[in-house]
Coordinates of C-alpha atoms in Angstrom, one line a residue:
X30 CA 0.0 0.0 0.0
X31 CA 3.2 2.3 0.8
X32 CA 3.8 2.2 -2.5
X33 CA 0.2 2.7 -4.2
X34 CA 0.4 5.6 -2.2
X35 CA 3.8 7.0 -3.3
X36 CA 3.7 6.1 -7.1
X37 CA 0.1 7.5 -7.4
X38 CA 0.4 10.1 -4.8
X39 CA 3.5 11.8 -6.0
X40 CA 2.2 11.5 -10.0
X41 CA -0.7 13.0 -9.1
X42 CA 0.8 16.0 -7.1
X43 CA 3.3 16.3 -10.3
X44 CA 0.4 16.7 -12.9
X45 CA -1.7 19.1 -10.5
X46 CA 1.8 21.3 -10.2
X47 CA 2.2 20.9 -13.9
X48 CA -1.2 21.8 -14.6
X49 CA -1.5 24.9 -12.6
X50 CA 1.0 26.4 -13.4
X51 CA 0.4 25.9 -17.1
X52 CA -2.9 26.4 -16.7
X53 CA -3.7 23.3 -18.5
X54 CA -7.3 23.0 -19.2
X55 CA -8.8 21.5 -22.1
X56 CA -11.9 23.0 -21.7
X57 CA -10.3 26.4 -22.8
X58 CA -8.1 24.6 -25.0
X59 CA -11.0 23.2 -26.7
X60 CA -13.4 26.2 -26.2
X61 CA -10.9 29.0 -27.5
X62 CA -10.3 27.4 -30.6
X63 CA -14.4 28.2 -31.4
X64 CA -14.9 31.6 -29.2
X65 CA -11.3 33.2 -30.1
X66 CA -9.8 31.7 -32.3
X67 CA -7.0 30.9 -29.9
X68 CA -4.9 27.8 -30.3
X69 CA -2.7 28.5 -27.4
X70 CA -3.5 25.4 -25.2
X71 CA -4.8 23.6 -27.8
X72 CA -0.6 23.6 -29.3
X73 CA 0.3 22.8 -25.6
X74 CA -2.2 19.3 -25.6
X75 CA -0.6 18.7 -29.5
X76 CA 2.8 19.0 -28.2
X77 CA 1.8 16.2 -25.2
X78 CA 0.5 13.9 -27.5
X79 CA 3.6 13.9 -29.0
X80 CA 5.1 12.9 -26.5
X81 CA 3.3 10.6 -24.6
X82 CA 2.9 8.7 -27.8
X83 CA 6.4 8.5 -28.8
X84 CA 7.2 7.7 -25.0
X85 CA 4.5 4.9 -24.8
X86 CA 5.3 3.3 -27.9
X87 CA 9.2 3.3 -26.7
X88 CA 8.1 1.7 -23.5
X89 CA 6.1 -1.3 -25.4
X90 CA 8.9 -1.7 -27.6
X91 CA 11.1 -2.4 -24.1
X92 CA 8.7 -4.5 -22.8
X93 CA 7.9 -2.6 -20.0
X94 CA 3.9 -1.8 -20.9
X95 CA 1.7 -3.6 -23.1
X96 CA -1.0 -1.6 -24.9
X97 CA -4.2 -3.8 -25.3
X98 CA -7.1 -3.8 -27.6
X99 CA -9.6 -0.4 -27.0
X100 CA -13.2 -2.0 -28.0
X101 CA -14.8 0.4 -30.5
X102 CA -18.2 1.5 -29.0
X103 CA -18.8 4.0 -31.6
X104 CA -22.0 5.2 -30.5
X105 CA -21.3 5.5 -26.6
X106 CA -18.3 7.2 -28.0
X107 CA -19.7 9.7 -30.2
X108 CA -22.9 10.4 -27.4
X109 CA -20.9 10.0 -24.4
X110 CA -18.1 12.3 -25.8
X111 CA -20.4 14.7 -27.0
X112 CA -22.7 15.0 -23.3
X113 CA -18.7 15.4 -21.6
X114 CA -17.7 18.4 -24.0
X115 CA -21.5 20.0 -23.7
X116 CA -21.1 19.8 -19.5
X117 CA -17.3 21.0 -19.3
X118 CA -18.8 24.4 -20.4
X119 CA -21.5 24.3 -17.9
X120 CA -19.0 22.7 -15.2
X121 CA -16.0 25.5 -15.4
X122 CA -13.9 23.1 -16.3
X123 CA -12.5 19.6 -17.9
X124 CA -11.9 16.8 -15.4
X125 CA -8.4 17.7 -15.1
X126 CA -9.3 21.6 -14.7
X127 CA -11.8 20.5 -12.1
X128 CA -9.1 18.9 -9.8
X129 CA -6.5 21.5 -9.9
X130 CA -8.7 24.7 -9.8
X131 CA -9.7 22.8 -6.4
X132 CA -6.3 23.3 -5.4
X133 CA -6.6 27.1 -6.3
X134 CA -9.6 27.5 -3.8
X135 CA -12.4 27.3 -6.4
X136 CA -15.6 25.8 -4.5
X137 CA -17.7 25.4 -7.6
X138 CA -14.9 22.9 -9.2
X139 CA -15.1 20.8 -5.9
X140 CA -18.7 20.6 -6.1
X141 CA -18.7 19.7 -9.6
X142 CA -15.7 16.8 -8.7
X143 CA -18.2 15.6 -5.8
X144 CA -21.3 15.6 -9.0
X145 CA -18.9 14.3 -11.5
X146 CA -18.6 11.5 -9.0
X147 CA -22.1 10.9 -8.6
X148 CA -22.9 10.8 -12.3
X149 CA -20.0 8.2 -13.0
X150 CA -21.2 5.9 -9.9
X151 CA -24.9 6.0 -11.2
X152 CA -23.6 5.7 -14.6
X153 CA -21.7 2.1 -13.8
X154 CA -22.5 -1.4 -11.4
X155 CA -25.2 -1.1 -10.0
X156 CA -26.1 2.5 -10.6
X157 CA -29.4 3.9 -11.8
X158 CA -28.1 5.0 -15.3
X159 CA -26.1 2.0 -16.0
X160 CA -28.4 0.0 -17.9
X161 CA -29.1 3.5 -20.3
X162 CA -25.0 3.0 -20.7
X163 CA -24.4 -0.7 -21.2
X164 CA -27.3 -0.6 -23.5
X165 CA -25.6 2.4 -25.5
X166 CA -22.0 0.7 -25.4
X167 CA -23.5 -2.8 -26.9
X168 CA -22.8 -1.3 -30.1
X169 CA -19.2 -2.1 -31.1
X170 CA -17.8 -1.6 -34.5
X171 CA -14.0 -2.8 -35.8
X172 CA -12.2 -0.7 -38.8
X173 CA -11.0 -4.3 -41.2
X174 CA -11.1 -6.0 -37.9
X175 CA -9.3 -3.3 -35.7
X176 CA -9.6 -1.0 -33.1
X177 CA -6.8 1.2 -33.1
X178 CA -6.2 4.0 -36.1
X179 CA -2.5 2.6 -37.1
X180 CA -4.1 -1.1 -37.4
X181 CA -7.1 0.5 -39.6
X182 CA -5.1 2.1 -41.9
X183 CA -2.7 -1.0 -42.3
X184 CA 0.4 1.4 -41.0
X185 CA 3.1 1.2 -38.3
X186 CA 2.2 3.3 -35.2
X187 CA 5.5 5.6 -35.7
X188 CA 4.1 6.6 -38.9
X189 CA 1.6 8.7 -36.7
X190 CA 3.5 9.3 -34.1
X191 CA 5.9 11.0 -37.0
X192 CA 2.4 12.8 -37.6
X193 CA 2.0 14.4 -34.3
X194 CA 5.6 15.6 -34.3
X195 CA 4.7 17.4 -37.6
X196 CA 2.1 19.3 -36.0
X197 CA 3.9 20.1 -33.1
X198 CA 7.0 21.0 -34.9
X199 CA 4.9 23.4 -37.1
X200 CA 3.5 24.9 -34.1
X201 CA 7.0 25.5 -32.5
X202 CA 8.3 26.7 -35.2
X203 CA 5.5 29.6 -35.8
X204 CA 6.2 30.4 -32.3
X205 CA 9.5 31.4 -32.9
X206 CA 8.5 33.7 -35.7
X207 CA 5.9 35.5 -33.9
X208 CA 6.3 38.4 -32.2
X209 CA 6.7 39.0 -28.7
X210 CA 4.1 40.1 -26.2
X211 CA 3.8 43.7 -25.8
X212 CA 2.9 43.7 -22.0
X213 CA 4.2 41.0 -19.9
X214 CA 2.7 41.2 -15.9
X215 CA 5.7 41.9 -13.7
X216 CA 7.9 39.7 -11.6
X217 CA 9.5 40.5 -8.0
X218 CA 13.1 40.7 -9.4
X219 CA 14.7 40.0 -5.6
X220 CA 13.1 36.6 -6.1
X221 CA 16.0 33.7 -7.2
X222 CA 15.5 33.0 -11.1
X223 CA 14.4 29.6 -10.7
X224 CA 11.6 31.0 -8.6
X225 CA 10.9 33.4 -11.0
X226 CA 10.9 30.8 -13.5
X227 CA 8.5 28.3 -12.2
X228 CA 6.1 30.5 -10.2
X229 CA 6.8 34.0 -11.6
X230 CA 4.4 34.0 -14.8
X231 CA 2.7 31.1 -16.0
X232 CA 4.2 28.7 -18.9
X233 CA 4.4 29.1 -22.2
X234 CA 2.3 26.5 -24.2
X235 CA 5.8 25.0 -24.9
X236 CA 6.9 24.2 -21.4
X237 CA 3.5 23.6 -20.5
X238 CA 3.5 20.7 -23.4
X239 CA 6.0 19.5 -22.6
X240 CA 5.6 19.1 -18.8
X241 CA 2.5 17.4 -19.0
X242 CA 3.7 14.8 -22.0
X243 CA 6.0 13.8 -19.8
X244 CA 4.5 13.6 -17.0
X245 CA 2.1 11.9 -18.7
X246 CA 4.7 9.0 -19.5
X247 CA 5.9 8.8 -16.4
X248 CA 2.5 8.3 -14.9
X249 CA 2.6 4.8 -17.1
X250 CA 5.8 3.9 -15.3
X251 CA 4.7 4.5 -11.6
X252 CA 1.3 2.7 -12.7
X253 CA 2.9 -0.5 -13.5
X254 CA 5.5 -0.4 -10.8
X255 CA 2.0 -1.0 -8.5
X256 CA 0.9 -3.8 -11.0
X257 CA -1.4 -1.3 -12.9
X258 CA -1.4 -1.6 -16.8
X259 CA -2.7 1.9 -17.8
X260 CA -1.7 5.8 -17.5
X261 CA -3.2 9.2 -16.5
X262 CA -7.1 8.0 -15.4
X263 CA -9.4 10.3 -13.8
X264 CA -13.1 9.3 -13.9
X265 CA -13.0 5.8 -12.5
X266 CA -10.9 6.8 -9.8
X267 CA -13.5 9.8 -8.9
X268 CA -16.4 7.0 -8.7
X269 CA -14.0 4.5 -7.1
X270 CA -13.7 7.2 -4.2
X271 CA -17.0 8.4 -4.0
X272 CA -17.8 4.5 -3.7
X273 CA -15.4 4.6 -0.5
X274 CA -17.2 7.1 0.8
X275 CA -21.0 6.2 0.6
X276 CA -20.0 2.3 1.0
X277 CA -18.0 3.0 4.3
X278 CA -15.2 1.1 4.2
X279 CA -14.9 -0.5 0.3
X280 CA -10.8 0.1 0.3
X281 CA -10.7 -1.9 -3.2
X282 CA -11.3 1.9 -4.5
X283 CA -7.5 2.9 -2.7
X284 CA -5.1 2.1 -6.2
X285 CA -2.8 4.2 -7.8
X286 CA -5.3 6.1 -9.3
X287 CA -7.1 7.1 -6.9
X288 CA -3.8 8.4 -5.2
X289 CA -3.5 10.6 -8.5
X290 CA -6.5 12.0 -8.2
X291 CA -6.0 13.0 -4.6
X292 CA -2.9 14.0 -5.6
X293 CA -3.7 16.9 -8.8
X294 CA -5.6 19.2 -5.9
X295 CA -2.1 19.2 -3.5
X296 CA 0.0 19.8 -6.4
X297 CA -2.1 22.5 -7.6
X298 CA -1.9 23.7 -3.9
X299 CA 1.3 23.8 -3.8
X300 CA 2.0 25.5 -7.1
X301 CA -1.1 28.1 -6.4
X302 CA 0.2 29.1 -2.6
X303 CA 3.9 29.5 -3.6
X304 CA 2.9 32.1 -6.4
X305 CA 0.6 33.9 -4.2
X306 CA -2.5 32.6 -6.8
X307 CA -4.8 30.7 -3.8
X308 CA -7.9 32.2 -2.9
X309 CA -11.0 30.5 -1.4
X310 CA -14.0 31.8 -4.2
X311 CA -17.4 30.5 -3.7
X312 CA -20.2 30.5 -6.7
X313 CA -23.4 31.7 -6.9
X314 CA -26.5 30.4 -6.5
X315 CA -27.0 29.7 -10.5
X316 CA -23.8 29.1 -11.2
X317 CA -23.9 26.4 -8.2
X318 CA -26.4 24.7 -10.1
X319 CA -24.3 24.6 -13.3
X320 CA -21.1 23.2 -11.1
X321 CA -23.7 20.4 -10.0
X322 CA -25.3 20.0 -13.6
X323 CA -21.9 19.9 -15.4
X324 CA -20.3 17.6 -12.6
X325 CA -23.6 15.1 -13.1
X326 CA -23.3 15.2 -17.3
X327 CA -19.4 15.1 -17.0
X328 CA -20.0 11.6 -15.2
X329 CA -22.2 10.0 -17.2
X330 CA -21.0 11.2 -20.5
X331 CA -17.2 10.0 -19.5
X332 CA -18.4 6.4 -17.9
X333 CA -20.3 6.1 -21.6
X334 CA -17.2 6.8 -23.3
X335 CA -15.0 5.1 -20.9
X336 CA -13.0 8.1 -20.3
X337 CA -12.8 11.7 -20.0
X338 CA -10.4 14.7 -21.3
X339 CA -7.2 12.6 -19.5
X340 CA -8.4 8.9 -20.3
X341 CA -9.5 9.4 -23.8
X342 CA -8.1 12.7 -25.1
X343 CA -4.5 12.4 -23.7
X344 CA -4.3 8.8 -23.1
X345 CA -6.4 6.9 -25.6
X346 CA -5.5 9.2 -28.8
X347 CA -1.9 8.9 -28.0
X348 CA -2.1 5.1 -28.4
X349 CA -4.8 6.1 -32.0
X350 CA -7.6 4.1 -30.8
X351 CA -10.4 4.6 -32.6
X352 CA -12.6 4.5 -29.4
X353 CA -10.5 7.2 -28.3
X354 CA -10.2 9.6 -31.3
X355 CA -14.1 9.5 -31.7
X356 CA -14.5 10.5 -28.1
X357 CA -11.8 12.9 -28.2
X358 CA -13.4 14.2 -31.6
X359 CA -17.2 14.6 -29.7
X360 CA -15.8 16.1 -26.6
X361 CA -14.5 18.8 -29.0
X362 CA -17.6 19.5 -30.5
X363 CA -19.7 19.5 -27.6
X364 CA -17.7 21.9 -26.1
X365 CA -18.2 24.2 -29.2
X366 CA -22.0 23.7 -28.9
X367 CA -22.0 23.8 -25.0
X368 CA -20.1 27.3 -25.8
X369 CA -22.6 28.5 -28.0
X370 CA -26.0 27.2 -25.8
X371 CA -24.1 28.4 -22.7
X372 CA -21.8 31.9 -23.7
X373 CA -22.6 32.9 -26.8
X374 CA -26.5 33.1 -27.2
X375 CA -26.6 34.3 -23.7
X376 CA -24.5 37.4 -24.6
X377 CA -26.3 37.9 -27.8
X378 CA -29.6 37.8 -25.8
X379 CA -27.7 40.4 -23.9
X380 CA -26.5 43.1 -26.5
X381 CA -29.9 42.4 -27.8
X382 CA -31.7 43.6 -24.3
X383 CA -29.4 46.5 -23.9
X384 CA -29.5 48.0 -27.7
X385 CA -33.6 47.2 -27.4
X386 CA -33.8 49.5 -23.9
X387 CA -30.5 52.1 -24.0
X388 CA -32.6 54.2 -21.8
X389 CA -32.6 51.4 -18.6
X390 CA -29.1 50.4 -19.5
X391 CA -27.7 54.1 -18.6
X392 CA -30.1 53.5 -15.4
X393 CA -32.5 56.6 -16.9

């Protein structure tokens, strides 16, 4: 148990560090590519796939992992994908972003970890919504008889792994041709550089991609030291503890990665506290109800899917299964709709109100 605790534990307090400082959500990564235009985090996750693949693929070539089939489940893919991107916008946050903003203070992401918890238990076993699920993930589909993209396609995986690289080459490279900021927020000076460094402004995309590609592989290492085949994993582990609580005393739920998951918050802690970014920041009444909305559709749309933003979009697409890409692909789409239900028609309805009534804007 010493060293469930420690493998998962300290991985899990790595990736929260790593993702607050870089402030690595995919939600905005996702959602600034429709509202913005802004591909700054979205580089940062292309960049990690890179990485994670090439690093995973290395690893099975050593023997050390082994990467097993990904059943196809098309349809719980596509839906369960597309209900998870629709509730990150409604939630604040991916599952990821739900665990380290936690560690910034943010009570609404705690209450939609506790709902994203409650909508994955009732979405598996036993639970009230699982029959809904299984029913949805009966349908299973193989690509000339495979379930992974390289397999389909009749390639070696380095051939896409070479792909990824492109991208994120392309990407670096356009980085170094831009132009710099013209306003930078300012950094105590009597700090040491390397606190400057890691807590003095938050990461470029590159460092951020990086960090979290390689934390990502290292989270497959610490995994299997504890006799776990898999990496980064958030959404079983959330119902896994949840179970532990409401079943008083079910310790199967205590593996590696539940440790991660407990983990991402004290990391983020950490990281938050030492650059003076905690703050305790309660929501609303309405937007409480979003948190607890968002948490609930996060759930179930990840447990139909079989994984979230960190179990299928970092994990699953770096090893191309199809399963994986689909869901991957929905989540990104229902986070453009969610956006547009949830931000954009709301501030059109807005404008419209206020251009309608300029006399009650100005408070006449």
């Amino acid at each position: 148990m010493i060293q469930v605790i420690l493998a998962g534990g300290l991985t899990g307090i790595l990736f929260g560090f790593v993702l607050q400082r870089g402030r690595f959500c995919m939600t905005s990564g996702f959602r600034d590519l429709f509202l913005t235009r802004d591909a700054t985090l979205f580089k940062a996750y292309v960049l990690a796939l890179a990485i994670q693949s090439t690093g995973i693929f290395v690893l099975q070539a050593a023997g050390i992992i082994r990467l097993g089939a990904d059943p196809f489940q098309w349809l719980a893919a596509a839906v369960g994908g597309l209900i998870f991107g629709i509730s990150l916008i409604l939630s604040g946050g991916c599952a990821s972003g739900t665990y380290y903003r936690i560690g910034e203070g943010m009570v609404g992401s705690l209450i939609a970890a506790v709902f994203f918890g409650i909508g994955a238990l009732a979405s598996r076993g036993s639970g009230i919504l699982a029959p809904l699920a299984q029913r949805i993930q009966a349908h299973t589909l193989t690509v000339n008889g495979a379930t992974s993209l390289h397999e389909a396609l009749g390639v070696s995986p380095w051939v896409l792994v070479a792909g990824l690289w492109v991208a994120a080459i392309l990407f670096l490279v356009r980085a170094r041709r831009a132009p710099a900021p013209a306003w930078q927020p300012p950094v105590d000076e009597s700090r040491p550089w390397l606190w400057r460094a890691v807590f003095g402004r938050g990461w470029s995309w590159q460092v951020t991609g990086l960090a979290v590609g390689l934390v990502a592989v290292l989270a497959w290492l610490t995994s299997v030291s504890t006799g776990r085949m898999g990496g980064l994993g958030i959404t079983g582990a959330t119902a896994g503890l949840l179970r532990l609580v409401v079943a008083s005393g079910d310790v199967s739920a205590l593996d590696w990665s539940a440790f991660l998951v407990l983990g991402i918050p004290v990391g983020s802690f950490i990281a938050a506290r030492a650059a003076g970014e905690f703050r305790l920041r309660a929501p609303g009444p309405a937007r409480l109800l979003q948190h607890i909305a968002g948490g609930l559709g996060m759930g179930f749309g990840a447990t139909l899917a079989r994984g979230c933003n960190i179990g299928n979009g970092l994990v699953a697409v770096s090893q191309f299964s199809l399963n994986g890409w689909t869901a991957t692909l929905f989540i990104i789409l229902g986070t453009w709709l969610g956006a547009y239900l949830f931000l954009v028609l709301p501030a059109r309805r807005a404008e419209s109100r206020q251009v309608a009534s300029p006399g009650l804007a100005h408070g006449d």
